[in-house]
CSV table of C-alpha atoms in Angstrom, one decimal:
chain,number,residue,atom,x,y,z
A,1,UNK,CA,-12.3,9.6,78.8
A,2,UNK,CA,-11.3,6.1,79.9
A,3,UNK,CA,-13.1,6.5,83.2
A,4,UNK,CA,-16.3,7.5,81.4
A,5,UNK,CA,-16.0,4.5,79.1
A,6,UNK,CA,-15.4,2.2,82.2
A,7,UNK,CA,-18.4,3.8,83.9
A,8,UNK,CA,-20.6,3.3,80.9
A,9,UNK,CA,-19.5,-0.3,80.6
A,10,UNK,CA,-20.3,-0.9,84.2
A,11,UNK,CA,-23.7,0.6,83.8
A,12,UNK,CA,-24.4,-1.6,80.8
A,13,UNK,CA,-23.3,-4.7,82.7
A,14,UNK,CA,-25.5,-3.8,85.6
A,15,UNK,CA,-28.4,-3.2,83.2
A,16,UNK,CA,-27.8,-6.6,81.6
A,17,UNK,CA,-27.7,-8.3,85.0
A,18,UNK,CA,-30.8,-6.5,86.1
A,19,UNK,CA,-32.7,-7.6,82.9
A,20,UNK,CA,-31.5,-11.2,83.4
A,21,UNK,CA,-32.7,-11.2,87.0
A,22,UNK,CA,-36.0,-9.7,86.1
A,23,UNK,CA,-36.7,-12.1,83.2
A,24,UNK,CA,-35.7,-15.1,85.4
A,25,UNK,CA,-37.5,-14.0,88.5
A,26,UNK,CA,-39.7,-16.6,90.2
A,27,UNK,CA,-43.3,-16.4,89.0
A,28,UNK,CA,-46.3,-17.3,91.3
A,29,UNK,CA,-48.0,-20.6,90.5
A,30,UNK,CA,-50.5,-20.0,87.6
A,31,UNK,CA,-53.4,-21.3,89.6
A,32,UNK,CA,-53.1,-18.5,92.2
A,33,UNK,CA,-54.5,-16.0,89.7
A,34,UNK,CA,-55.8,-17.8,86.6
A,35,UNK,CA,-58.4,-20.5,86.1
A,36,UNK,CA,-58.2,-23.1,83.3
A,37,UNK,CA,-61.2,-23.4,81.1
A,38,UNK,CA,-63.7,-26.3,81.3
A,39,UNK,CA,-62.8,-28.1,78.1
A,40,UNK,CA,-63.7,-31.4,76.4
A,41,UNK,CA,-61.1,-34.2,76.7
A,42,UNK,CA,-59.1,-34.4,73.5
A,43,UNK,CA,-59.8,-37.7,71.7
A,44,UNK,CA,-56.5,-38.5,69.8
A,45,UNK,CA,-58.2,-40.8,67.3
A,46,UNK,CA,-60.7,-38.1,66.2
A,47,UNK,CA,-59.7,-36.8,62.8
A,48,UNK,CA,-56.1,-37.8,63.5
A,49,UNK,CA,-55.5,-35.5,66.5
A,50,UNK,CA,-52.3,-35.7,68.4
A,51,UNK,CA,-52.2,-35.3,72.2
A,52,UNK,CA,-49.7,-32.7,73.4
A,53,UNK,CA,-46.4,-34.0,74.7
A,54,UNK,CA,-43.7,-32.2,76.6
A,55,UNK,CA,-43.1,-29.7,73.8
A,56,UNK,CA,-44.1,-28.7,70.3
A,57,UNK,CA,-43.1,-26.1,67.7
A,58,UNK,CA,-44.8,-25.2,64.5
A,59,UNK,CA,-42.5,-23.9,61.7
A,60,UNK,CA,-43.8,-20.7,60.2
A,61,UNK,CA,-42.7,-19.0,57.0
A,62,UNK,CA,-40.7,-15.8,56.8
A,63,UNK,CA,-41.1,-13.4,59.8
A,64,UNK,CA,-42.8,-10.0,59.3
A,65,UNK,CA,-41.9,-7.0,61.4
A,66,UNK,CA,-44.6,-4.5,61.7
A,67,UNK,CA,-44.6,-0.9,60.6
A,68,UNK,CA,-45.9,1.7,63.0
A,69,UNK,CA,-49.2,0.7,64.8
A,70,UNK,CA,-49.6,-2.2,62.3
A,71,UNK,CA,-49.4,-5.3,64.3
A,72,UNK,CA,-52.8,-6.5,63.1
A,73,UNK,CA,-52.0,-6.4,59.3
A,74,UNK,CA,-48.4,-7.7,60.0
A,75,UNK,CA,-49.7,-10.6,62.0
A,76,UNK,CA,-52.4,-11.4,59.5
A,77,UNK,CA,-49.7,-11.3,56.7
A,78,UNK,CA,-47.7,-13.9,58.7
A,79,UNK,CA,-50.6,-16.2,59.4
A,80,UNK,CA,-51.9,-16.0,55.8
A,81,UNK,CA,-48.5,-17.0,54.5
A,82,UNK,CA,-48.8,-20.1,56.7
A,83,UNK,CA,-52.1,-20.7,55.0
A,84,UNK,CA,-50.5,-20.4,51.6
A,85,UNK,CA,-51.6,-16.8,50.8
A,86,UNK,CA,-48.8,-14.3,50.2
A,87,UNK,CA,-50.2,-10.9,51.1
A,88,UNK,CA,-48.0,-8.0,52.3
A,89,UNK,CA,-48.8,-6.1,55.5
A,90,UNK,CA,-48.9,-2.9,53.4
A,91,UNK,CA,-51.8,-4.3,51.3
A,92,UNK,CA,-53.6,-5.6,54.4
A,93,UNK,CA,-53.0,-2.3,56.3
A,94,UNK,CA,-54.4,-0.2,53.5
A,95,UNK,CA,-57.6,-2.3,53.7
A,96,UNK,CA,-57.9,-3.0,57.4
A,97,UNK,CA,-56.9,0.4,58.8
A,98,UNK,CA,-56.8,2.8,55.8
A,99,UNK,CA,-56.5,6.0,58.0
A,100,UNK,CA,-52.8,5.9,58.9
A,101,UNK,CA,-50.7,8.7,60.3
A,102,UNK,CA,-46.9,8.0,60.4
A,103,UNK,CA,-46.6,9.7,63.8
A,104,UNK,CA,-49.4,7.6,65.2
A,105,UNK,CA,-51.4,10.7,66.2
A,106,UNK,CA,-55.1,9.9,66.0
A,107,UNK,CA,-54.7,7.2,63.4
A,108,UNK,CA,-56.8,4.1,63.3
A,109,UNK,CA,-55.6,2.0,66.3
A,110,UNK,CA,-58.3,-0.7,66.6
A,111,UNK,CA,-58.8,-3.9,64.8
A,112,UNK,CA,-61.3,-6.2,66.4
A,113,UNK,CA,-61.1,-10.0,66.3
A,114,UNK,CA,-64.2,-10.1,64.0
A,115,UNK,CA,-62.4,-7.8,61.5
A,116,UNK,CA,-59.3,-10.0,61.6
A,117,UNK,CA,-61.4,-13.1,60.9
A,118,UNK,CA,-63.3,-11.4,58.1
A,119,UNK,CA,-60.2,-10.2,56.3
A,120,UNK,CA,-58.6,-13.6,56.6
A,121,UNK,CA,-61.7,-15.1,55.0
A,122,UNK,CA,-61.8,-12.4,52.2
A,123,UNK,CA,-58.4,-13.7,51.2
A,124,UNK,CA,-59.7,-17.2,50.9
A,125,UNK,CA,-58.5,-18.7,54.2
A,126,UNK,CA,-60.7,-20.3,56.8
A,127,UNK,CA,-60.8,-18.4,60.1
A,128,UNK,CA,-62.6,-18.5,63.4
A,129,UNK,CA,-62.3,-16.2,66.5
A,130,UNK,CA,-63.2,-17.3,70.0
A,131,UNK,CA,-62.6,-16.2,73.6
A,132,UNK,CA,-61.9,-18.4,76.6
A,133,UNK,CA,-58.6,-19.8,75.3
A,134,UNK,CA,-56.1,-21.3,77.8
A,135,UNK,CA,-52.6,-22.8,77.8
A,136,UNK,CA,-54.0,-26.3,77.3
A,137,UNK,CA,-55.8,-25.2,74.2
A,138,UNK,CA,-52.7,-23.6,72.7
A,139,UNK,CA,-50.7,-26.7,73.5
A,140,UNK,CA,-53.3,-28.8,71.6
A,141,UNK,CA,-53.1,-26.6,68.5
A,142,UNK,CA,-49.3,-26.5,68.6
A,143,UNK,CA,-49.1,-30.3,68.9
A,144,UNK,CA,-51.2,-30.6,65.8
A,145,UNK,CA,-49.2,-28.2,63.8
A,146,UNK,CA,-51.6,-25.2,63.9
A,147,UNK,CA,-50.4,-21.8,65.0
A,148,UNK,CA,-52.9,-19.5,66.9
A,149,UNK,CA,-53.2,-15.7,66.8
A,150,UNK,CA,-53.9,-14.2,70.3
A,151,UNK,CA,-54.9,-10.7,71.4
A,152,UNK,CA,-52.9,-9.4,74.4
A,153,UNK,CA,-51.2,-6.4,75.9
A,154,UNK,CA,-48.0,-5.6,74.2
A,155,UNK,CA,-46.1,-6.0,77.5
A,156,UNK,CA,-46.9,-6.9,81.0
A,157,UNK,CA,-48.5,-4.0,82.9
A,158,UNK,CA,-49.0,-2.3,79.6
A,159,UNK,CA,-52.3,-1.1,78.0
A,160,UNK,CA,-51.5,-1.2,74.3
A,161,UNK,CA,-53.3,-4.0,72.5
A,162,UNK,CA,-51.3,-6.4,70.4
A,163,UNK,CA,-51.7,-9.4,68.2
A,164,UNK,CA,-49.1,-12.2,68.4
A,165,UNK,CA,-48.7,-15.7,66.9
A,166,UNK,CA,-48.4,-18.6,69.3
A,167,UNK,CA,-46.6,-21.5,67.6
A,168,UNK,CA,-45.3,-23.7,70.4
A,169,UNK,CA,-44.6,-24.5,74.0
A,170,UNK,CA,-42.1,-26.2,76.3
A,171,UNK,CA,-43.6,-27.7,79.4
A,172,UNK,CA,-40.3,-28.3,81.0
A,173,UNK,CA,-39.7,-24.5,81.0
A,174,UNK,CA,-43.4,-23.6,81.4
A,175,UNK,CA,-43.2,-21.3,78.4
A,176,UNK,CA,-45.2,-20.4,75.3
A,177,UNK,CA,-43.2,-19.9,72.1
A,178,UNK,CA,-44.4,-17.1,69.8
A,179,UNK,CA,-43.6,-15.1,66.8
A,180,UNK,CA,-44.3,-11.4,67.4
A,181,UNK,CA,-44.3,-8.6,64.8
A,182,UNK,CA,-42.9,-6.2,67.4
A,183,UNK,CA,-40.7,-8.2,69.6
A,184,UNK,CA,-39.4,-10.7,67.0
A,185,UNK,CA,-39.6,-14.4,66.3
A,186,UNK,CA,-39.1,-17.4,68.6
A,187,UNK,CA,-39.7,-15.5,71.8
A,188,UNK,CA,-40.3,-17.6,74.9
A,189,UNK,CA,-42.8,-16.2,77.5
A,190,UNK,CA,-43.5,-17.9,80.9
A,191,UNK,CA,-47.0,-19.1,81.2
A,192,UNK,CA,-47.8,-16.7,84.1
A,193,UNK,CA,-46.6,-13.7,82.1
A,194,UNK,CA,-48.4,-14.8,79.0
A,195,UNK,CA,-51.7,-15.3,80.9
A,196,UNK,CA,-51.2,-11.9,82.6
A,197,UNK,CA,-51.2,-10.2,79.1
A,198,UNK,CA,-53.9,-12.4,77.7
A,199,UNK,CA,-56.5,-12.3,80.5
A,200,UNK,CA,-57.5,-8.6,79.8
A,201,UNK,CA,-58.8,-9.7,76.4
A,202,UNK,CA,-61.0,-12.5,77.8
A,203,UNK,CA,-58.4,-15.0,76.4
A,204,UNK,CA,-59.3,-14.0,72.8
A,205,UNK,CA,-57.8,-16.2,70.0
A,206,UNK,CA,-58.1,-16.6,66.3
A,207,UNK,CA,-57.3,-19.7,64.2
A,208,UNK,CA,-56.6,-19.2,60.5
A,209,UNK,CA,-56.5,-22.5,58.6
A,210,UNK,CA,-56.5,-24.2,55.2
A,211,UNK,CA,-59.4,-26.6,54.1
A,212,UNK,CA,-57.4,-29.7,55.1
A,213,UNK,CA,-57.0,-28.4,58.7
A,214,UNK,CA,-60.6,-27.5,59.3
A,215,UNK,CA,-61.8,-30.7,60.8
A,216,UNK,CA,-58.8,-30.7,63.3
A,217,UNK,CA,-59.4,-27.0,64.2
A,218,UNK,CA,-63.1,-27.6,64.9
A,219,UNK,CA,-62.4,-30.8,66.9
A,220,UNK,CA,-59.9,-29.0,69.1
A,221,UNK,CA,-62.2,-26.1,69.8
A,222,UNK,CA,-65.0,-28.7,70.4
A,223,UNK,CA,-68.4,-27.5,71.6
A,224,UNK,CA,-67.1,-24.0,72.0
A,225,UNK,CA,-67.6,-23.6,68.2
A,226,UNK,CA,-71.1,-22.7,69.5
A,227,UNK,CA,-71.1,-19.0,70.3
A,228,UNK,CA,-73.4,-19.3,73.3
A,229,UNK,CA,-71.4,-22.2,74.9
A,230,UNK,CA,-68.2,-20.2,74.3
A,231,UNK,CA,-69.5,-17.0,76.1
A,232,UNK,CA,-71.2,-19.0,78.9
A,233,UNK,CA,-67.8,-20.7,79.6
A,234,UNK,CA,-66.0,-17.4,79.4
A,235,UNK,CA,-68.5,-15.9,81.9
A,236,UNK,CA,-68.2,-18.8,84.4
A,237,UNK,CA,-64.4,-18.6,84.2
A,238,UNK,CA,-64.3,-14.8,84.7
A,239,UNK,CA,-66.5,-15.2,87.8
A,240,UNK,CA,-64.1,-17.7,89.2
A,241,UNK,CA,-61.1,-15.5,88.5
A,242,UNK,CA,-62.9,-12.6,90.0
A,243,UNK,CA,-63.3,-14.5,93.3
A,244,UNK,CA,-59.7,-15.7,93.0
A,245,UNK,CA,-58.2,-12.2,92.7
A,246,UNK,CA,-60.5,-9.5,93.8
A,247,UNK,CA,-57.9,-6.7,93.3
A,248,UNK,CA,-57.6,-7.3,89.5
A,249,UNK,CA,-59.9,-5.3,87.3
A,250,UNK,CA,-59.8,-7.8,84.4
A,251,UNK,CA,-62.1,-10.6,85.6
A,252,UNK,CA,-64.9,-8.1,86.2
A,253,UNK,CA,-64.4,-6.6,82.8
A,254,UNK,CA,-64.5,-10.1,81.3
A,255,UNK,CA,-67.7,-10.7,83.1
A,256,UNK,CA,-69.1,-7.5,81.6
A,257,UNK,CA,-68.0,-8.4,78.1
A,258,UNK,CA,-69.3,-12.0,78.4
A,259,UNK,CA,-72.6,-10.8,79.8
A,260,UNK,CA,-73.1,-8.5,76.9
A,261,UNK,CA,-72.7,-11.3,74.4
A,262,UNK,CA,-75.2,-13.4,76.3
A,263,UNK,CA,-77.8,-10.6,76.2
A,264,UNK,CA,-77.6,-9.5,79.8
A,265,UNK,CA,-77.0,-5.8,79.2
A,266,UNK,CA,-77.7,-4.6,82.7
A,267,UNK,CA,-75.2,-6.9,84.2
A,268,UNK,CA,-72.7,-5.9,81.5
A,269,UNK,CA,-73.1,-2.3,82.5
A,270,UNK,CA,-73.1,-2.9,86.2
A,271,UNK,CA,-69.9,-5.1,86.2
A,272,UNK,CA,-68.2,-2.5,84.1
A,273,UNK,CA,-69.0,0.3,86.6
A,274,UNK,CA,-67.5,-1.7,89.5
A,275,UNK,CA,-64.0,-1.4,87.9
A,276,UNK,CA,-64.4,1.6,85.5
A,277,UNK,CA,-62.4,4.0,87.6
A,278,UNK,CA,-59.5,1.6,87.8
A,279,UNK,CA,-59.3,0.4,84.2
A,280,UNK,CA,-56.2,1.2,82.1
A,281,UNK,CA,-56.7,4.3,80.0
A,282,UNK,CA,-56.8,2.4,76.7
A,283,UNK,CA,-59.0,-0.5,77.9
A,284,UNK,CA,-62.0,0.6,75.8
A,285,UNK,CA,-59.9,1.2,72.8
A,286,UNK,CA,-60.0,-2.5,72.1
A,287,UNK,CA,-63.3,-3.8,73.7
A,288,UNK,CA,-66.5,-1.8,73.5
A,289,UNK,CA,-69.0,-4.2,75.0
A,290,UNK,CA,-69.9,-1.9,77.9
A,291,UNK,CA,-70.6,0.9,75.5
A,292,UNK,CA,-72.8,-1.3,73.4
A,293,UNK,CA,-74.6,-2.4,76.6
A,294,UNK,CA,-75.4,1.2,77.5
A,295,UNK,CA,-76.7,1.6,73.9
A,296,UNK,CA,-79.0,-1.4,74.3
A,297,UNK,CA,-80.2,-0.1,77.6
A,298,UNK,CA,-80.9,3.3,75.9
A,299,UNK,CA,-78.6,5.0,78.4
A,300,UNK,CA,-77.5,7.3,75.7
A,301,UNK,CA,-76.0,10.0,78.0
A,302,UNK,CA,-73.5,7.4,79.2
A,303,UNK,CA,-72.6,6.3,75.7
A,304,UNK,CA,-71.8,9.9,74.7
A,305,UNK,CA,-69.9,10.6,77.9
A,306,UNK,CA,-67.7,7.4,77.5
A,307,UNK,CA,-67.2,7.8,73.8
A,308,UNK,CA,-66.3,11.5,74.2
A,309,UNK,CA,-63.6,10.6,76.7
A,310,UNK,CA,-62.1,8.0,74.3
A,311,UNK,CA,-62.3,10.2,71.1
A,312,UNK,CA,-60.8,13.2,73.0
A,313,UNK,CA,-58.2,11.1,74.8
A,314,UNK,CA,-55.9,10.0,72.0
A,315,UNK,CA,-58.1,7.8,69.8
A,316,UNK,CA,-59.9,10.3,67.5
A,317,UNK,CA,-60.0,7.8,64.5
A,318,UNK,CA,-62.2,5.2,66.3
A,319,UNK,CA,-64.8,4.6,63.5
A,320,UNK,CA,-66.9,2.1,65.4
A,321,UNK,CA,-67.7,4.8,68.1
A,322,UNK,CA,-68.9,7.2,65.5
A,323,UNK,CA,-71.1,4.5,64.1
A,324,UNK,CA,-72.6,3.9,67.5
A,325,UNK,CA,-73.2,7.6,68.1
A,326,UNK,CA,-74.8,7.9,64.6
A,327,UNK,CA,-77.2,5.0,65.5
A,328,UNK,CA,-78.2,6.8,68.7
A,329,UNK,CA,-78.8,10.1,66.9
A,330,UNK,CA,-80.9,8.3,64.3
A,331,UNK,CA,-83.0,6.6,67.0
A,332,UNK,CA,-83.5,10.1,68.5
A,333,UNK,CA,-84.6,11.5,65.2
A,334,UNK,CA,-81.5,13.7,64.9
A,335,UNK,CA,-80.9,12.9,61.3
A,336,UNK,CA,-78.3,15.5,60.4
A,337,UNK,CA,-76.2,14.7,63.6
A,338,UNK,CA,-76.5,11.0,62.7
A,339,UNK,CA,-75.3,11.7,59.1
A,340,UNK,CA,-72.3,13.6,60.5
A,341,UNK,CA,-71.3,10.7,62.7
A,342,UNK,CA,-71.6,8.1,59.9
A,343,UNK,CA,-69.5,10.3,57.7
A,344,UNK,CA,-66.8,10.5,60.4
A,345,UNK,CA,-66.9,6.8,60.7
A,346,UNK,CA,-66.2,6.5,56.9
A,347,UNK,CA,-63.6,9.3,57.0
A,348,UNK,CA,-61.5,7.2,59.4
A,349,UNK,CA,-62.3,3.9,57.8
A,350,UNK,CA,-63.6,4.0,54.3
A,351,UNK,CA,-63.9,0.2,54.3
A,352,UNK,CA,-66.2,0.0,57.3
A,353,UNK,CA,-69.2,-1.5,55.5
A,354,UNK,CA,-71.6,-1.2,58.5
A,355,UNK,CA,-71.1,2.6,58.5
A,356,UNK,CA,-71.5,2.8,54.7
A,357,UNK,CA,-74.7,0.7,54.9
A,358,UNK,CA,-76.1,2.9,57.7
A,359,UNK,CA,-75.4,6.0,55.6
A,360,UNK,CA,-76.9,4.5,52.4
A,361,UNK,CA,-80.0,3.1,54.0
A,362,UNK,CA,-80.8,6.1,56.2
A,363,UNK,CA,-80.3,8.9,53.8
């Protein structure tokens, strides 16, 4: 018995050493894989902005740990509390993803940035969502006392989408400091690791703020408060990162997503096809621009093929896909099939107003 105990103790020690070595392994220089955004120079005197120093840390209210598959509502609960709104993740979850299965089997797994922003606004907070964030932008927000929600993978080399709150940085350690509904509060993540998880989402970020913060928020975002400027910069950056790392699938996917939002649907579809076979299985669970591009191009067969694969591949409750399919059937004059798709969209998310509107206006 003693030998077994000693062996288990040795294994635990080896595991701890291995974890320490992995977490403290040398990272490549950030610039070998990632490109910083073209960004306006911060003018400190503008609306009382502070230029980032060597470190900053925003103090957030009580931490919230998520329930199963509930990182979106849990994160929104935390950030609303910062904005002075006390709303539980249970209440938010019931509104944002009402179709919940405790085991996670085919429950609602997708909350888009636009949804997150809309729900924050419904609770009386200011909110804006953008792409093309970078470390410098996060540092500017932290230095000015403003936390930022980002959409990333849950872990490095993972393909589960996850919201987290960035609340600080330490330049001497080259780390971002975050509160995470899954991993816990005050977690430090090296810049390289953080960017590796953030890049797949086109460096998506959300700022939730109070009225007295609005001028600062808009000044920090600068001219990228304009949608077109934001997507044009994201596209240019993705093209540079594609040239920098031709083996990564994410820059090409970001080109696809950005091209869609700029109205270049053919390029969106073409770029997607260059990496489609190598994308993580869950990639289209969280970003559906290529599917929307096929819809705009009237390539309906591709829409049905791709959405069938997602719906039959572990994400049955993806309401937005049923909405798209219903829109296509309606365009083809297949009214009963369209009705069935819209009804499925509402089955899995009774609060999806676009699906309810489509059903009410078409039938």
